[in-house]
């Protein structure tokens, strides 16, 4: 087997994994989900899920990767459980599907950088038209996938780690600058209030489902991305504390993104319930109201932030199938990267066309139980949203469920604990380790299993369990 590459430093690993976690999920979907889920009430549930349910899965994934030094398919085989490598194959499928549509949204963000730098604030109102322009968006998508492939093709330390060491600090500086600016806007405090004062009556089954799904996706769990990154970590590192830092970085950036969004939105008297359009439709209006020069700077920086966040995430999504092909089939990294990126780009074309360009892809499928709330007529799901429901809402929780069951009951806790204590003996027998054990054995399988069951019953069979 060829040398697999490894992270050069602990910081490099933490930044790369945090880069995977921090993405469109934090800056695009987190704020609008907070907006829909009653502000602080959603935030509260989200934080609990991140630390109590997701963090144990995160360290378990890293432990499996570090123990085996393999990709998600090879990892289970090398532990001696061939049949469980189905988790790895499921992860590969999730990675390919997620990257195929994630790249389309990343292309929108990149396109917005190009538009805003030219002062085109009208792009917000024209969002619906912009995304149907498949030639332009397709070109941006090509560039974005190309940049992703370029980074991944340079390997772990020379590509992924190096990019993370540049992009993550830059991202942090941009978001801090924007935060300070947003908090000085008139009316900013109303936004902060909305964000931080909880209305617990808004916590419904739906909000809980959405918060856990969001937390899990945001931390890049359930498809072996962290098994893969973990496989490049050396044995002398404390992965329990590294995992805590990754979780904190991810939660911290999402938290700041909300802190930035609501003051901006409130200061311009715009609604918080923009849904997925909150960033692409509402925000350009807020930047325009700021004024010509500063508005261009702030707007451009914002979408640059979004694009950087997306880039370190697409890198991790591409690294998963790449590591599989390199480890298990002995293909060179360069060849693997460019061919996989091309295939995934092609798989993403229907998603690209399903934002209004092609009618049957836009109204792709009527899922049982999905009706227009006002008219009662059947509602249709686009191809892109459908892929999201399959990969994000179904495959990831199923993957997470299986990873937890595997680690606790098949590989067994003693082995997991042994790996967690590698690099820091103080972990052995600690309260934190006992909690991880307990969560992985009971809480995580239960909650992730519940998410998967709800998705299948609710989305695919139209049996309403949550309202
Ligand atoms: N976590 C990223 C985000 O919040 C997306 C992402 C990257 C991801 N790699 C992943 C999600 C692996 C699930 C699995 O945008």
GROMACS .gro file of C-alpha atoms and ligand atoms in nm, residues 20-26 98 102 216-221 223 225 250 313-314 316-317 396, ligand 1:
model
   38
   20UNK     CA    1  -1.539   2.016   0.726
   21UNK     CA    2  -1.793   2.093   0.993
   22UNK     CA    3  -1.822   2.467   0.935
   23UNK     CA    4  -2.004   2.509   0.607
   24UNK     CA    5  -2.325   2.611   0.441
   25UNK     CA    6  -2.496   2.429   0.727
   26UNK     CA    7  -2.368   2.685   0.978
   98UNK     CA    8  -2.440   1.544  -0.073
  102UNK     CA    9  -2.392   2.104  -0.205
  216UNK     CA   10  -2.571   1.607   1.294
  217UNK     CA   11  -2.524   1.747   0.943
  218UNK     CA   12  -2.337   2.048   1.070
  219UNK     CA   13  -2.080   1.832   1.246
  220UNK     CA   14  -2.029   1.625   0.927
  221UNK     CA   15  -2.138   1.304   1.099
  223UNK     CA   16  -2.096   0.921   0.656
  225UNK     CA   17  -1.596   1.191   0.690
  250UNK     CA   18  -1.855   2.442   1.473
  313UNK     CA   19  -1.661   2.127   0.351
  314UNK     CA   20  -1.664   2.020  -0.015
  316UNK     CA   21  -1.400   1.677   0.312
  317UNK     CA   22  -1.690   1.543   0.108
  396UNK     CA   23  -2.685   1.019   0.760
  468LIG     N1   24  -2.090   2.005   0.783
  468LIG     C1   25  -2.095   2.075   0.658
  468LIG     C2   26  -2.190   2.193   0.672
  468LIG     O1   27  -2.236   2.221   0.778
  468LIG     C3   28  -2.132   1.987   0.542
  468LIG     C4   29  -2.054   1.862   0.534
  468LIG     C5   30  -1.926   1.846   0.499
  468LIG     C6   31  -2.101   1.732   0.569
  468LIG     N2   32  -1.889   1.715   0.508
  468LIG     C7   33  -1.993   1.644   0.552
  468LIG     C8   34  -2.223   1.687   0.615
  468LIG     C9   35  -2.009   1.509   0.580
  468LIG    C10   36  -2.237   1.551   0.641
  468LIG    C11   37  -2.130   1.464   0.626
  468LIG     O2   38  -2.221   2.259   0.578
   0.00000   0.00000   0.00000
